[in-house]
Short mmCIF file of C-alpha atoms in Angstrom, two decimals:
data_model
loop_
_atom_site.label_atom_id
_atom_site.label_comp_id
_atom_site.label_asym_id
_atom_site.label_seq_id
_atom_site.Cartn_x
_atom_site.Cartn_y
_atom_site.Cartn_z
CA UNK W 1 -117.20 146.23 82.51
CA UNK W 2 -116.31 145.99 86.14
CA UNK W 3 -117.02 148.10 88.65
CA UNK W 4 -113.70 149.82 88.73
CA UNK W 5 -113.73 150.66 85.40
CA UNK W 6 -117.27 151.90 85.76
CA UNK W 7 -116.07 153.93 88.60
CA UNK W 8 -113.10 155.09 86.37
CA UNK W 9 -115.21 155.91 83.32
CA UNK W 10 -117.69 158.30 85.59
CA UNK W 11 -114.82 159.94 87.32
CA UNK W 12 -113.25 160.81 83.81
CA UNK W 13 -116.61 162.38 83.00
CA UNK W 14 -116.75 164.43 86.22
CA UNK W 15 -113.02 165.69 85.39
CA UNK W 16 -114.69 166.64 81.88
CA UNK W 17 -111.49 164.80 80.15
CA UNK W 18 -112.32 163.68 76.69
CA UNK W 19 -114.36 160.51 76.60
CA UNK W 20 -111.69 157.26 76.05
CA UNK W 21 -111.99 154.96 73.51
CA UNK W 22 -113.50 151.70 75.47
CA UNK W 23 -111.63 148.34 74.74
CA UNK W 24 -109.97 149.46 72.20
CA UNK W 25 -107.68 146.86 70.10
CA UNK W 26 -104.97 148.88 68.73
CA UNK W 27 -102.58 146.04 68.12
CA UNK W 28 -103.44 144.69 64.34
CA UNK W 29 -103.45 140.88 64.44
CA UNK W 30 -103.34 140.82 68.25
CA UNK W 31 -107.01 140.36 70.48
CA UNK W 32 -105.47 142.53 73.54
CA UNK W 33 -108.03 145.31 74.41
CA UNK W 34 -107.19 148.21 76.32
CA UNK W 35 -109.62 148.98 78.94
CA UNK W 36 -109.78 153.01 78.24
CA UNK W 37 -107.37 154.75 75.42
CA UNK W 38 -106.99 157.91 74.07
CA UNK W 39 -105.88 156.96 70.62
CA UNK W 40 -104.90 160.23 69.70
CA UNK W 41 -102.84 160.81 72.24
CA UNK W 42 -101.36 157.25 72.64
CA UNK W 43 -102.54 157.29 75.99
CA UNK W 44 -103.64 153.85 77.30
CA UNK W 45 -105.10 153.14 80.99
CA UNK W 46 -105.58 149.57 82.48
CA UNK W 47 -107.68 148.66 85.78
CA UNK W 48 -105.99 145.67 87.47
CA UNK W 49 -108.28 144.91 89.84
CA UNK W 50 -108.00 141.56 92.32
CA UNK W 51 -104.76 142.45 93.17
CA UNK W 52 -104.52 141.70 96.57
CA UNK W 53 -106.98 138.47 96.08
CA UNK W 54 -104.60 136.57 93.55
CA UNK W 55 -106.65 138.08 91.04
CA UNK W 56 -105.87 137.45 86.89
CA UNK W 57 -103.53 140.01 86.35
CA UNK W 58 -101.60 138.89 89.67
CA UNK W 59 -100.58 135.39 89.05
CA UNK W 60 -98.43 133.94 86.55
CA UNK W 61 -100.35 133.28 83.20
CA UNK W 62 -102.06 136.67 83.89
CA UNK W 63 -99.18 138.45 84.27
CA UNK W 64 -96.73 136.98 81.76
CA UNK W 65 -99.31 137.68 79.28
CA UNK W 66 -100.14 141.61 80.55
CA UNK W 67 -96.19 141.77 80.17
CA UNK W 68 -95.81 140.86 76.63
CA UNK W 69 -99.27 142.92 75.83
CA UNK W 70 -98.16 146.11 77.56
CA UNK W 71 -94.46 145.29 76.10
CA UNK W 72 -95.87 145.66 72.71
CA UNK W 73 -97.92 149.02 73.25
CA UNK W 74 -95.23 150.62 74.36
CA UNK W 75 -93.04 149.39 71.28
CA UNK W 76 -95.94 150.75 69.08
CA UNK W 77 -95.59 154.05 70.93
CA UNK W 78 -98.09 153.74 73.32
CA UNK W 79 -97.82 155.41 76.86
CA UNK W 80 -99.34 152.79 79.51
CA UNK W 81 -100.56 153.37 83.02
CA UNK W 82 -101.75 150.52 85.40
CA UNK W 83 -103.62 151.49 88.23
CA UNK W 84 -105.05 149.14 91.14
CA UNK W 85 -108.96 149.03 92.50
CA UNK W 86 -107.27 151.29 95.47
CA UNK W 87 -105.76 154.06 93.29
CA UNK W 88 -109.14 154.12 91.38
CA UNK W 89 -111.22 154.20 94.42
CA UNK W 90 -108.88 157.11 96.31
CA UNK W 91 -108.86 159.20 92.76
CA UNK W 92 -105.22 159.03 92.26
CA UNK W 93 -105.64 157.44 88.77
CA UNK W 94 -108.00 159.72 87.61
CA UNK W 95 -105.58 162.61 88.72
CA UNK W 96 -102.47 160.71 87.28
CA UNK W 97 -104.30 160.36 83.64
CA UNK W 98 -105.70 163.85 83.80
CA UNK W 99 -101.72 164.69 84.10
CA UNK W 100 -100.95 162.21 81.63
CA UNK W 101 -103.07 163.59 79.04
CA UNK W 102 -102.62 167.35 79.62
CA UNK W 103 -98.59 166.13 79.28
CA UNK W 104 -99.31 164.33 76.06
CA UNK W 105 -101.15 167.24 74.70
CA UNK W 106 -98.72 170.14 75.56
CA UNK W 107 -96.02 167.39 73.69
CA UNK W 108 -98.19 167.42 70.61
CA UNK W 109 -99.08 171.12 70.23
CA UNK W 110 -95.35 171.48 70.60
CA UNK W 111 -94.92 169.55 67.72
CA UNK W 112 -97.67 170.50 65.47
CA UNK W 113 -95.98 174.06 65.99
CA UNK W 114 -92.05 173.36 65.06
CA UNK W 115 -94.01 171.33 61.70
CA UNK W 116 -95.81 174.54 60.96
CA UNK W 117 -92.33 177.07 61.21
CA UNK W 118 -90.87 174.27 59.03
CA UNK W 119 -93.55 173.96 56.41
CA UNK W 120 -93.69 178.20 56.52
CA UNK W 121 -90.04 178.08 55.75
CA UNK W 122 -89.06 179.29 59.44
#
């Protein structure tokens, strides 16, 4: 792991958000890996670091290839968020997927309450 996601991983803890799912591979047939998920909410987060030092995910191959993987997450339902080594380091992507999640959540519970009227004949 890098130090980014490190960083990323720790400040999740101090947030007390639910623990991600580490490289997680939720695409069958596919070897992409998703650098923190929450599987149950769909939620997936990617560090992009080396952005500003023609890092991977910055030139061509790199980013061609996050396309079509982030492309296809989203097609399988996924929500994605990208964050740089800055908006790690400042907190911002922390805050953003703390949002993200309590967002995703409130969606669900909406959900899993017009199922319940419906099964309860209301």
């Amino acid at each position: 792991m890098s130090r980014l996601e490190e960083l990323f991983a720790r400040q999740v803890q101090a947030c007390r958000l639910p623990t991600p799912t580490r490289e997680l591979s939720p695409i069958v047939g596919r070897h992409w890996r998703i650098d923190f998920a929450w599987p149950e909410h769909l939620l997936a987060v990617e560090i992009d670091g080396g952005t500003w030092v023609a890092g991977r995910h910055s030139r061509g191959a790199g980013f061609a290839k996050d396309c079509e993987k982030y492309n296809a997450l989203q097609m399988a339902g996924w929500t994605v968020l990208r964050f740089t080594g800055d908006q790690v380091e400042s907190g911002m992507a922390v805050d953003t997927a703390s949002k993200a999640l309590a967002s995703l959540r409130e969606d669900q519970s909406e959900n899993d309450m017009a199922q319940s009227k419906r099964a309860c004949g209301g």
